Amino acid sequence: MNPDLRSAADSVLARLVGDPTGTARLREDQWRAIEALVAERRRALVVQRTGWGKSAVYFVATSLLRASGSGPTVIVSPLLALMRNQVEAAARAGIHARTINSSNPEEWETIQAEVAAGEVDVLLVSPERLNNPEFRDQVLPKLAAATGLLVVDEAHCISDWGHDFRPDYRRLRTMLADLPPGVPVLATTATANARVTADVAEQLGTGAGTDALVLRGPLDRESLSLGVLRLPDNAHRLAWLADHLDELPGSGIVYTLTVAAAEEVTAYLRHRGHPVASYTGRTENADRVQAEEDLLANRVKALVATSALGMGFDKPDLGFVVHLGSPSSPIAYYQQVGRAGRGVEHAEVLLMPGKDDEAIWQYFASVAFPPEELVRRTLDVLAQAGRPLSLPALEPLVDLRRTRLETMLKVLDVDGAVHRVKGGWTATGQPWTYDAERYAWVARQRAAEQQAMRDYAAGTGCRMEFLRLQLDDEEAAPCGRCDNCAGARYTADVSEAALDTARGELSRPGVELEPRKMWPTGLPAVGVELKGRIPAGELAATGRALGRLSDIGWGNRLRPMLAPQAPDQPVPDDVAQAVVSVLADWARGPGGWAAGGPQAPARPAGVVAMASRTRPQLIGSLAARISEIGRMPLLGTVEYTGEAPEFGLPSSNSAQRVRALQQSLVVPPELAQAVAAAGGPVLLVDDRSESGWTLAVAARLLRRAGAEGVYPLVLAVQQ
């Protein structure tokens, strides 16, 4: 050991943690990692629990390497929230850190100039930047040549065996291979089992000529008290939060599985007087930053968050993590609960599983890697194009939704089958094999993880030991703190007042349904001469849905009723009555036809049903009930012609769906006559809105047939 180097490292640590006495000391395992990076210039993988001090390793190593004349450290991290924390932490140690990610594009040029001038010690980069053509071709080679230390944060994302595989991370293989000899590399994660650890360590060896050093420690979190609380339904779960949130220590995070649930829970808890904020993938960046600052300063009791908050939030005194719904992976669950209790002696962790969890798991599983036929189709289209195709240009030509298409292309890019260039994507012509066995194995792994979460929630053994065993922690042992080891700390008791309010919140029907206002790009390429903004005279009005399928209120009632295997039956009375309530609120509310005033729209002059090959009884009976109760004539049905696809409409891709609808939907002559004779707007009734295009195309046909307006009304919207 080099005592002078160790002394210098401890001095940097003292500045980093704000210790004016200078007595702070690195733990031996932290020092071993720093010594490997700085003195031995090795590649290392550190698998340690959240709060162990992985960031201290790379900041101390950065300071020592920069002092010896090395180039800047490049940290690849998917965590925008953590990036903001890291920049502040680095400044305490006299380290100038900058970040390039999706939230600060206006600063990229300035930051790149600062890096080139040697003014930046640490550059934090989001993995998406690695796959940007300009960054990959112009900035990345210079970074690879000049970097003094490469850090791969959340390194389990490299491995498709990991619970949070991200194809952008695979680009790191190229960067690792291109690094000059002797440039150290550090990969860190808190959530890697033995297989993921071996996979990442193997990838770290790319181009290095030596095996990576693996430092793996025990994953127990002595501050965490884990528990599971089973409650009868979502109303009880909401009521429990309202009654007991203030009993939980400090401030914390309430995780939900969907954006809709996060927004519902936030609204309910605020109504009950709790200072909380929502944090989801739909939250604007400025609002995210404000929410983070409010939680850090304890101005809110909790952030109600989806996995958008996930790994990337650093608050040492976070007092609790509650999951309103079970994640599908025990490894992801361990990672999220690891946000709590990093700098306090005790933190509460509570899982409240819901009956709708598995339906949500199934939805997310449905966006896995596409089948071979669709992949080959995409490669053929790119090969035949003779020029780069952008995502909007490619999307109409293959039946894949844009986000899934982009993920697939990123995987193909790393595999060498396609290449991202300025202007889009091209096929390389290189041979490519569909690894069906590997994709099937990953799918089986996901199913095993789901079963493990069922076992965790139902288990009677130590919960922390269970999670540690899922991560192949050889030192796993009973914790003595969880509800199964030490007894439950919370009961299922809720007050009648909170339960009544929760039931009222969840049973309140009605969601606004925004109409499609622009035709999807690329329609002329598939033979449909529609583009740009939908003309006002062909546009649907803002409609209404009874609920979202992802809601924890009406979603639970609607999901089984609209499931693919559900029988087609007349609309149930409770659902019909709820739809009538939605109509009444719609009519009286802002912009409603009963609101009065010169700007109020006209009352519907009739009801039109959408045809359906799967639920004609449901939709027909709903339209008839609305017609009867609302005293509006039932004008007829928008029908499908013989051109309708035999196995249903494409559901993945907007342009493909619009083309199919254009070919198959028709307003029969008798309906056109009835609509024109009605002399006003019509209410268009369907069972669900998934993409909004069925309603948009049907509204266009009805408007062109003479309807003065089209008000869409559906049972469910899929969000």
XYZ file of C-alpha atoms in Angstrom:
719
model
C 0.000 0.000 0.000
C 1.179 3.535 -0.797
C 0.726 5.481 2.479
C 1.038 8.876 0.800
C -1.659 7.983 -1.704
C -3.906 6.679 1.086
C -3.421 9.894 3.065
C -4.266 12.018 0.010
C -7.363 9.912 -0.618
C -8.593 10.378 2.957
C -8.070 14.148 2.652
C -10.270 14.265 -0.458
C -12.920 12.219 1.350
C -12.949 14.697 4.234
C -13.655 17.560 1.827
C -16.270 15.508 0.020
C -18.267 14.726 3.175
C -17.738 18.189 4.653
C -15.557 17.056 7.576
C -13.629 20.170 8.774
C -11.557 18.098 11.221
C -10.063 16.035 8.409
C -10.558 12.815 10.380
C -12.826 11.054 7.849
C -11.347 7.774 6.633
C -12.162 5.530 3.711
C -13.285 2.019 4.552
C -10.858 -0.689 3.470
C -13.084 -1.915 0.635
C -13.476 1.655 -0.670
C -9.704 2.145 -0.522
C -9.112 -1.164 -2.348
C -11.273 0.058 -5.238
C -9.508 3.454 -5.360
C -6.072 1.823 -5.209
C -7.003 -0.469 -8.119
C -8.116 2.519 -10.208
C -5.396 5.049 -9.344
C -2.270 3.013 -8.567
C -2.933 -0.082 -10.697
C -5.005 1.530 -13.483
C -7.334 -1.495 -13.496
C -10.943 -2.059 -14.414
C -13.161 -2.762 -11.418
C -16.777 -3.723 -10.750
C -18.156 -2.689 -7.368
C -21.400 -4.384 -6.298
C -22.371 -2.829 -2.985
C -25.596 -1.863 -1.263
C -27.100 1.596 -1.693
C -25.462 3.981 0.761
C -22.140 2.080 0.830
C -20.327 5.035 -0.756
C -19.753 4.138 -4.392
C -19.761 7.799 -5.434
C -16.987 8.492 -2.917
C -14.829 5.956 -4.769
C -15.056 7.671 -8.122
C -14.846 11.226 -6.790
C -11.759 10.480 -4.678
C -10.188 8.578 -7.579
C -10.982 11.499 -9.894
C -9.263 14.008 -7.608
C -6.149 11.843 -7.319
C -5.987 11.113 -11.043
C -6.493 14.763 -12.004
C -3.734 15.770 -9.605
C -1.384 13.414 -11.455
C -2.276 14.951 -14.830
C -4.967 12.565 -16.060
C -7.872 13.707 -18.185
C -11.424 14.221 -16.948
C -13.601 11.473 -15.528
C -16.586 10.488 -17.663
C -19.540 9.101 -15.693
C -22.299 7.392 -17.679
C -25.486 7.441 -15.623
C -29.200 7.142 -16.459
C -30.222 9.112 -13.399
C -31.009 12.773 -13.970
C -31.921 13.369 -10.337
C -28.695 11.754 -9.182
C -26.715 13.822 -11.692
C -27.907 16.994 -10.008
C -26.908 15.597 -6.602
C -23.507 14.510 -7.949
C -22.614 17.942 -9.349
C -23.253 19.500 -5.940
C -21.343 16.767 -4.084
C -18.332 17.078 -6.397
C -18.139 20.825 -5.794
C -17.617 20.190 -2.064
C -14.412 18.329 -2.905
C -13.220 21.035 -5.287
C -14.175 18.957 -8.318
C -15.794 20.807 -11.238
C -18.558 18.582 -12.611
C -20.826 19.174 -15.591
C -23.612 17.118 -17.116
C -24.954 16.493 -20.617
C -28.459 15.021 -20.675
C -31.933 15.535 -22.092
C -32.790 18.309 -19.627
C -30.070 20.798 -20.649
C -29.582 20.735 -24.463
C -29.060 24.506 -24.480
C -25.829 23.991 -22.486
C -24.261 21.139 -24.511
C -22.123 23.290 -26.783
C -20.722 25.345 -23.898
C -19.998 22.242 -21.820
C -18.211 20.512 -24.687
C -16.030 23.618 -25.118
C -15.221 23.577 -21.376
C -14.246 19.906 -21.593
C -11.998 20.600 -24.594
C -10.346 23.438 -22.659
C -9.574 21.153 -19.715
C -11.850 23.067 -17.346
C -14.066 20.093 -16.402
C -12.995 17.391 -13.938
C -16.111 15.231 -14.229
C -18.533 14.945 -17.130
C -21.792 13.115 -16.389
C -23.423 11.774 -19.547
C -26.782 10.060 -19.995
C -26.601 6.754 -21.916
C -28.904 8.123 -24.634
C -26.115 10.535 -25.641
C -23.891 7.568 -26.503
C -26.229 6.619 -29.329
C -26.674 10.127 -30.717
C -24.861 10.179 -34.110
C -23.178 13.553 -33.639
C -22.117 12.786 -30.069
C -21.032 9.234 -30.960
C -19.013 10.226 -34.033
C -17.601 13.613 -33.021
C -17.557 13.932 -29.227
C -17.208 10.350 -27.996
C -13.909 9.514 -29.776
C -12.301 12.639 -28.275
C -13.646 11.755 -24.834
C -12.400 8.181 -25.130
C -8.944 9.435 -26.121
C -8.721 12.042 -23.338
C -10.612 10.529 -20.413
C -8.701 9.716 -17.266
C -11.368 7.484 -15.712
C -14.562 5.973 -17.112
C -17.348 5.282 -14.622
C -20.380 3.195 -15.536
C -23.052 3.909 -12.928
C -25.971 1.479 -12.506
C -23.902 -1.040 -14.444
C -26.574 -3.758 -14.285
C -28.222 -1.808 -17.139
C -25.478 -3.136 -19.454
C -26.683 -6.706 -19.078
C -29.900 -7.934 -20.658
C -30.033 -10.437 -17.806
C -30.446 -7.468 -15.457
C -33.825 -6.177 -14.316
C -33.342 -2.786 -15.987
C -31.538 -3.532 -19.267
C -31.109 -0.421 -21.434
C -29.870 -0.871 -25.009
C -28.139 2.526 -25.030
C -25.739 1.140 -22.429
C -24.551 -1.514 -24.896
C -22.759 1.284 -26.770
C -20.283 1.246 -23.884
C -18.732 -1.912 -25.328
C -17.379 0.183 -28.193
C -16.112 2.904 -25.878
C -14.438 0.345 -23.604
C -12.661 -1.221 -26.558
C -11.475 2.190 -27.807
C -10.012 3.426 -24.509
C -6.228 3.877 -24.554
C -4.246 1.304 -22.534
C -4.015 2.084 -18.843
C -7.243 4.082 -18.551
C -9.036 2.757 -15.455
C -12.728 1.859 -15.557
C -15.131 1.629 -12.630
C -18.568 0.009 -12.897
C -20.944 0.307 -9.950
C -24.329 -1.115 -9.017
C -26.315 -2.061 -5.944
C -28.484 -4.632 -7.721
C -26.672 -7.394 -9.558
C -27.055 -11.089 -8.879
C -24.255 -13.531 -9.677
C -25.167 -13.931 -13.352
C -25.395 -10.179 -13.991
C -22.144 -9.607 -12.071
C -20.319 -12.149 -14.244
C -21.803 -10.683 -17.444
C -20.832 -7.096 -16.578
C -17.337 -8.163 -15.449
C -16.836 -9.954 -18.760
C -17.933 -6.876 -20.705
C -15.595 -4.673 -18.666
C -12.693 -6.795 -19.878
C -13.349 -5.700 -23.475
C -10.049 -4.497 -24.905
C -8.338 -4.475 -21.513
C -6.417 -7.714 -21.762
C -6.940 -8.456 -18.059
C -9.814 -9.601 -15.894
C -11.786 -6.956 -14.056
C -11.466 -6.733 -10.286
C -14.828 -7.576 -8.705
C -15.533 -6.177 -5.237
C -18.819 -7.517 -3.949
C -20.044 -6.872 -0.428
C -22.971 -7.936 1.748
C -26.256 -6.288 0.833
C -27.926 -6.010 4.230
C -29.346 -2.584 5.068
C -29.381 -2.465 8.863
C -31.537 0.652 8.995
C -34.432 -0.793 6.993
C -37.460 -2.430 8.614
C -39.361 -4.275 5.884
C -43.034 -5.119 6.051
C -46.013 -6.165 3.943
C -49.525 -4.915 4.617
C -52.412 -6.560 2.787
C -55.584 -4.498 2.513
C -58.929 -5.450 0.921
C -58.940 -2.981 -1.964
C -57.597 0.293 -3.312
C -59.958 2.390 -1.214
C -58.519 0.831 1.943
C -54.970 1.404 0.697
C -55.662 5.082 0.035
C -57.442 5.468 3.363
C -54.542 3.794 5.177
C -52.127 6.292 3.654
C -54.360 9.202 4.629
C -54.610 7.952 8.231
C -51.021 6.795 8.754
C -48.776 8.880 6.520
C -47.930 11.266 9.357
C -46.905 8.313 11.559
C -44.150 7.324 9.156
C -40.735 8.750 10.101
C -39.456 11.869 8.372
C -40.260 12.307 4.716
C -40.222 9.644 2.045
C -41.484 8.179 -1.201
C -44.789 6.517 -2.080
C -44.264 4.449 -5.236
C -47.094 3.542 -7.612
C -46.985 1.325 -10.701
C -48.594 3.772 -13.151
C -48.685 7.477 -13.877
C -52.469 7.570 -13.473
C -52.227 6.006 -10.016
C -49.540 8.485 -8.928
C -51.692 11.412 -9.977
C -54.803 9.961 -8.295
C -53.004 9.267 -5.018
C -51.429 12.731 -5.013
C -54.794 14.413 -5.533
C -56.442 12.348 -2.790
C -53.691 12.898 -0.210
C -53.646 16.626 -0.906
C -57.423 16.679 -0.450
C -56.854 15.034 2.936
C -54.392 17.769 3.909
C -51.067 16.033 3.297
C -48.251 18.009 1.631
C -47.238 15.681 -1.209
C -46.081 16.099 -4.809
C -46.354 13.893 -7.882
C -43.234 12.692 -9.750
C -43.738 10.682 -12.953
C -42.520 10.380 -16.521
C -45.200 12.925 -17.409
C -43.897 15.532 -14.938
C -42.212 18.514 -16.584
C -38.488 18.816 -15.875
C -38.840 22.075 -13.942
C -41.555 20.505 -11.764
C -39.338 17.463 -11.181
C -36.500 19.656 -9.963
C -38.868 21.536 -7.662
C -40.297 18.282 -6.281
C -36.798 16.955 -5.576
C -35.814 20.169 -3.818
C -39.009 20.135 -1.749
C -38.354 16.574 -0.587
C -34.684 17.258 0.151
C -35.723 20.240 2.269
C -38.576 18.264 3.909
C -41.143 20.729 2.613
C -43.277 17.777 1.517
C -44.081 14.636 3.451
C -43.675 12.455 0.382
C -43.167 12.291 -3.343
C -45.803 10.066 -4.941
C -43.706 8.615 -7.712
C -43.436 6.034 -10.455
C -40.156 4.347 -11.323
C -39.248 7.629 -13.089
C -37.767 8.564 -9.694
C -36.353 5.074 -9.379
C -32.683 4.782 -8.587
C -31.685 8.374 -9.007
C -32.479 10.206 -5.817
C -29.990 10.835 -3.051
C -31.493 11.867 0.289
C -29.588 10.267 3.195
C -32.317 10.962 5.771
C -35.199 9.531 3.715
C -37.385 7.980 6.408
C -39.713 5.660 4.522
C -40.581 4.021 1.231
C -44.122 2.748 0.666
C -45.119 0.798 -2.443
C -48.757 1.105 -3.408
C -48.604 -1.911 -5.682
C -45.891 -4.492 -6.082
C -43.041 -4.094 -8.598
C -42.549 -7.133 -10.823
C -38.959 -7.805 -9.737
C -37.514 -8.297 -6.247
C -34.232 -6.838 -7.507
C -35.963 -3.662 -8.695
C -37.850 -3.582 -5.389
C -34.608 -3.856 -3.384
C -33.159 -1.018 -5.414
C -36.118 1.295 -4.833
C -36.375 0.632 -1.096
C -32.621 1.242 -0.900
C -33.357 4.954 -1.289
C -34.415 4.982 2.395
C -32.373 4.917 5.577
C -28.956 5.738 4.162
C -28.123 8.334 6.799
C -30.540 7.496 9.620
C -30.677 4.597 12.059
C -34.216 3.523 11.216
C -36.435 3.724 8.127
C -39.763 2.063 7.366
C -40.323 0.087 4.179
C -43.848 -1.083 3.480
C -45.289 -3.014 0.543
C -49.054 -2.831 -0.019
C -49.769 -5.214 -2.910
C -52.910 -4.709 -4.993
C -55.234 -6.966 -6.942
C -54.430 -5.077 -10.152
C -50.635 -5.504 -9.915
C -50.410 -8.533 -12.185
C -52.466 -6.926 -14.957
C -49.986 -4.045 -14.935
C -47.050 -6.488 -15.016
C -48.577 -8.166 -18.054
C -48.921 -4.852 -19.855
C -45.256 -3.938 -19.372
C -44.212 -7.461 -20.380
C -46.098 -7.000 -23.662
C -43.524 -4.472 -24.886
C -40.649 -6.983 -24.917
C -38.355 -7.522 -27.915
C -40.527 -8.021 -31.032
C -40.930 -11.380 -32.810
C -38.505 -12.249 -35.609
C -41.006 -11.524 -38.403
C -41.309 -7.861 -37.372
C -37.554 -7.480 -36.936
C -36.886 -8.935 -40.393
C -39.571 -6.695 -41.873
C -37.844 -3.639 -40.398
C -34.445 -4.698 -41.739
C -35.943 -5.286 -45.217
C -37.599 -1.856 -45.261
C -34.328 -0.160 -44.282
C -32.385 -2.149 -46.866
C -34.824 -1.258 -49.650
C -35.057 2.434 -48.757
C -31.675 3.346 -50.192
C -31.403 6.242 -47.743
C -31.561 6.835 -43.968
C -35.076 6.591 -42.549
C -36.090 8.546 -39.466
C -38.359 6.997 -36.852
C -41.405 8.958 -38.136
C -40.656 7.806 -41.690
C -40.028 4.179 -40.696
C -42.949 3.846 -38.295
C -45.706 3.778 -40.969
C -43.915 1.001 -42.827
C -43.705 -1.480 -39.940
C -46.344 -2.373 -37.366
C -44.443 -1.250 -34.278
C -45.160 1.564 -31.880
C -42.438 4.207 -31.913
C -40.920 3.608 -28.487
C -40.735 -0.151 -29.078
C -39.365 0.412 -32.581
C -36.638 2.710 -31.258
C -35.607 0.229 -28.550
C -35.420 -2.570 -31.132
C -33.280 -0.435 -33.464
C -30.863 0.373 -30.636
C -30.375 -3.343 -29.985
C -29.881 -3.993 -33.704
C -27.395 -1.096 -33.825
C -25.251 -2.648 -31.112
C -25.553 -6.031 -32.870
C -24.257 -4.415 -36.068
C -27.372 -4.968 -38.194
C -28.317 -1.267 -38.430
C -26.508 2.001 -37.929
C -27.830 5.300 -36.665
C -26.663 8.215 -38.806
C -27.627 11.832 -39.227
C -31.124 11.720 -40.688
C -32.160 8.354 -39.316
C -31.319 4.668 -39.521
C -29.731 2.524 -42.241
C -29.263 -1.221 -42.662
C -25.627 -2.331 -42.675
C -26.200 -5.519 -44.657
C -24.281 -7.461 -42.028
C -25.685 -10.924 -41.213
C -27.832 -10.950 -38.099
C -29.284 -13.831 -36.127
C -32.476 -13.626 -34.104
C -31.441 -15.079 -30.753
C -34.821 -16.622 -29.950
C -33.363 -18.810 -27.225
C -31.885 -15.838 -25.386
C -35.046 -13.729 -25.675
C -37.125 -16.679 -24.434
C -34.723 -17.125 -21.515
C -35.041 -13.470 -20.573
C -38.850 -13.807 -20.730
C -38.666 -16.831 -18.413
C -36.397 -14.862 -16.110
C -38.989 -12.080 -15.928
C -41.691 -14.645 -15.104
C -39.488 -16.074 -12.342
C -38.973 -12.578 -10.924
C -42.739 -12.049 -10.849
C -43.192 -15.308 -8.957
C -40.477 -14.225 -6.536
C -42.429 -11.045 -5.780
C -45.543 -13.121 -5.087
C -43.444 -15.277 -2.761
C -41.971 -12.200 -1.056
C -45.400 -10.741 -0.336
C -46.834 -14.048 0.919
C -43.715 -15.329 2.702
C -43.393 -15.946 6.419
C -39.589 -15.913 6.535
C -37.227 -12.955 6.895
C -37.936 -10.441 4.167
C -34.469 -8.882 3.989
C -32.889 -12.324 3.797
C -35.279 -13.171 0.938
C -34.235 -10.089 -1.050
C -30.545 -10.684 -0.387
C -30.844 -14.285 -1.591
C -32.499 -13.023 -4.778
C -29.290 -11.036 -5.318
C -27.120 -14.106 -4.576
C -25.747 -12.524 -1.406
C -23.844 -15.385 0.239
C -23.936 -13.660 3.624
C -27.742 -13.436 3.732
C -29.191 -14.140 7.171
C -32.352 -13.227 9.119
C -32.399 -9.489 9.815
C -34.339 -9.492 13.092
C -36.109 -6.269 12.057
C -38.788 -7.063 9.459
C -42.402 -7.790 10.295
C -41.827 -11.548 10.053
C -38.784 -11.415 12.333
C -39.939 -8.843 14.877
C -43.714 -8.599 14.414
C -45.847 -6.194 12.411
C -45.528 -2.524 13.342
C -48.657 -1.378 11.536
C -52.209 -2.652 11.531
C -54.707 -2.549 8.683
C -56.991 -0.198 10.628
C -58.463 2.750 8.732
C -60.949 5.370 9.798
C -64.438 5.464 8.346
C -63.947 9.094 7.315
C -60.820 8.319 5.312
C -62.414 5.218 3.779
C -65.551 7.090 2.735
C -63.468 9.832 1.143
C -61.275 7.309 -0.644
C -64.259 5.426 -1.997
C -65.757 8.662 -3.221
C -62.492 9.622 -4.914
C -62.068 6.259 -6.619
C -65.704 5.883 -7.646
C -65.894 9.352 -9.170
C -66.352 8.638 -12.853
C -65.108 10.647 -15.780
C -61.838 11.356 -17.576
C -61.347 13.896 -20.333
C -60.520 12.326 -23.687
C -58.359 14.610 -25.801
C -58.983 14.191 -29.541
C -56.277 13.525 -32.096
C -55.448 16.838 -33.747
C -52.645 15.872 -36.150
C -52.492 12.999 -38.623
C -49.515 10.679 -38.048
C -46.458 11.380 -40.172
C -45.736 9.130 -43.121
C -49.323 8.427 -44.232
C -48.639 9.301 -47.913
C -45.902 6.649 -47.866
C -48.550 3.999 -47.206
C -51.047 5.351 -49.724
C -53.171 7.616 -47.506
C -53.223 11.254 -48.597
C -53.712 12.775 -45.154
C -51.104 14.851 -43.363
C -50.640 17.733 -41.004
C -53.335 19.195 -38.795
C -56.805 17.663 -38.924
C -59.146 20.378 -40.291
C -61.528 21.903 -37.754
C -64.506 20.707 -39.798
C -63.353 17.073 -39.514
C -62.157 17.124 -35.918
C -63.723 15.348 -32.936
C -64.490 17.380 -29.832
C -62.869 16.679 -26.469
C -64.648 13.565 -25.254
C -65.122 11.634 -22.047
C -64.212 8.199 -20.725
C -65.635 6.510 -17.667
C -62.080 5.775 -16.503
C -58.536 4.804 -17.424
C -57.592 1.136 -17.528
C -54.560 2.032 -15.390
C -56.684 3.763 -12.743
C -56.839 2.264 -9.274
C -60.521 3.270 -9.194
C -62.669 2.531 -12.235
C -59.756 0.790 -13.917
C -60.278 -2.188 -11.611
C -63.926 -2.480 -12.712
C -63.222 -1.997 -16.406
C -60.113 -4.148 -16.904
C -61.788 -7.560 -16.447
C -64.838 -6.426 -18.416
C -62.719 -5.374 -21.407
C -60.103 -8.126 -21.190
C -59.607 -10.060 -24.469
C -61.071 -13.250 -22.996
C -64.087 -11.523 -21.413
C -67.493 -12.517 -22.893
C -69.522 -9.946 -24.828
C -72.539 -9.019 -22.680
C -74.936 -6.091 -22.303
C -73.545 -3.190 -20.313
C -73.862 -3.800 -16.533
C -76.264 -1.515 -14.675
C -73.594 0.018 -12.417
C -71.425 0.864 -15.413
C -74.353 2.321 -17.344
C -75.355 4.486 -14.381
C -71.768 5.709 -14.008
C -71.689 6.652 -17.702
C -74.906 8.619 -17.211
C -73.201 10.479 -14.345
C -70.266 11.258 -16.638
C -72.679 12.636 -19.235
C -74.460 14.759 -16.654
C -71.196 16.218 -15.334
C -69.992 16.764 -18.894
C -73.162 18.631 -19.817
C -73.051 20.902 -16.754
C -69.302 21.410 -16.549
C -67.075 23.981 -18.284
C -67.549 23.621 -22.017
C -70.673 21.508 -21.531
C -73.823 21.968 -23.583
C -75.957 22.590 -20.464
C -73.593 25.219 -19.053
C -75.328 28.018 -20.909
C -73.823 31.119 -22.447
C -73.002 32.017 -26.030
C -69.907 29.761 -26.105
C -71.668 26.613 -24.923
C -71.704 23.839 -27.562
C -74.953 22.454 -28.900
C -76.626 19.536 -27.137
C -76.131 16.183 -28.910
C -78.884 15.601 -31.453
C -78.446 11.835 -31.492
C -76.363 8.815 -30.533
C -74.092 6.837 -32.882
C -72.493 3.509 -31.954
C -69.154 2.178 -33.172
C -69.291 -1.253 -34.754
C -67.327 -4.008 -33.051
C -66.461 -7.583 -33.950
C -65.676 -8.439 -30.350
C -68.189 -6.477 -28.221
C -71.239 -5.559 -30.314
C -73.616 -6.307 -27.419
C -71.690 -4.171 -24.962
C -71.413 -1.134 -27.249
C -74.896 -1.487 -28.719
C -76.575 -1.800 -25.329
C -74.600 1.154 -23.956
C -75.611 3.341 -26.901
C -79.260 2.252 -26.485
C -79.275 3.030 -22.742
C -77.780 6.478 -23.349
C -80.337 7.117 -26.097
C -83.208 6.114 -23.825
C -82.107 7.963 -20.694
C -80.927 11.049 -22.557
C -84.000 11.103 -24.822
C -81.816 11.276 -27.908
C -82.505 9.229 -31.031
C -80.241 6.268 -31.759
C -79.120 7.166 -35.265
C -77.184 4.029 -36.231
C -73.727 2.491 -36.311
C -70.420 3.329 -37.991
C -69.695 0.006 -39.684
C -66.709 -2.009 -40.822
C -66.616 -3.023 -44.465
C -65.253 -6.223 -45.967
C -61.888 -4.452 -46.131
C -61.452 -4.784 -42.358
C -58.387 -6.872 -41.453
C -59.382 -10.449 -40.642
C -57.499 -10.479 -37.339
C -58.272 -6.968 -36.218
C -56.628 -3.617 -36.681
C -52.909 -3.016 -36.188
C -52.485 -1.776 -32.652
C -48.801 -0.922 -32.490
C -48.356 1.788 -35.061
C -50.360 4.950 -35.729
C -49.896 5.209 -39.495
C -50.658 1.530 -40.066
C -53.764 1.814 -37.917
C -55.051 4.911 -39.727
C -54.501 3.250 -43.104
C -56.471 0.167 -41.983
C -59.262 2.351 -40.573
C -59.453 4.405 -43.763
C -59.926 1.189 -45.724
C -62.431 -0.427 -43.396
C -64.654 2.165 -41.650
C -67.759 3.443 -43.396
C -70.841 5.513 -42.572
C -73.742 3.580 -44.154
C -76.169 5.657 -46.296
C -78.992 5.343 -43.768
C -76.732 6.613 -40.977
C -75.489 9.480 -43.150
C -79.114 10.497 -43.828
C -80.001 10.279 -40.126
C -76.963 12.324 -39.097
C -77.700 15.038 -41.662
C -81.385 15.126 -40.651
C -80.537 15.368 -36.922
C -79.198 18.864 -37.495
C -76.618 18.959 -34.706
C -73.660 17.195 -33.091
C -73.729 13.479 -32.301
C -72.520 11.422 -29.376
C -70.150 8.684 -30.645
C -70.116 5.647 -28.319
C -67.363 3.006 -28.164
C -66.014 0.577 -25.573
C -62.443 1.890 -25.314
C -59.912 4.253 -26.816
C -56.405 2.846 -27.114
C -54.728 5.113 -29.629
C -57.540 7.593 -30.392
C -57.378 6.882 -34.128
C -60.632 4.906 -34.416
C -62.520 7.844 -32.925
C -60.583 10.333 -35.079
C -61.318 8.520 -38.357
C -64.955 7.863 -37.417
C -65.413 11.517 -36.416
C -64.013 12.633 -39.760
C -66.493 10.396 -41.603
C -69.422 11.624 -39.504
C -68.457 15.277 -39.918
C -68.187 14.801 -43.675
C -71.630 13.146 -43.583
C -73.125 16.301 -42.065
C -72.688 16.047 -38.289
C -72.132 19.502 -36.796
C -69.855 17.988 -34.177
C -68.787 14.622 -32.736
C -68.570 14.058 -28.969
C -66.686 10.781 -28.263
C -67.818 8.773 -25.230
C -66.029 5.550 -24.257
C -65.947 3.271 -21.260
C -62.172 3.201 -20.933
C -59.083 4.947 -22.188
C -55.811 3.047 -22.143
C -53.115 5.222 -20.546
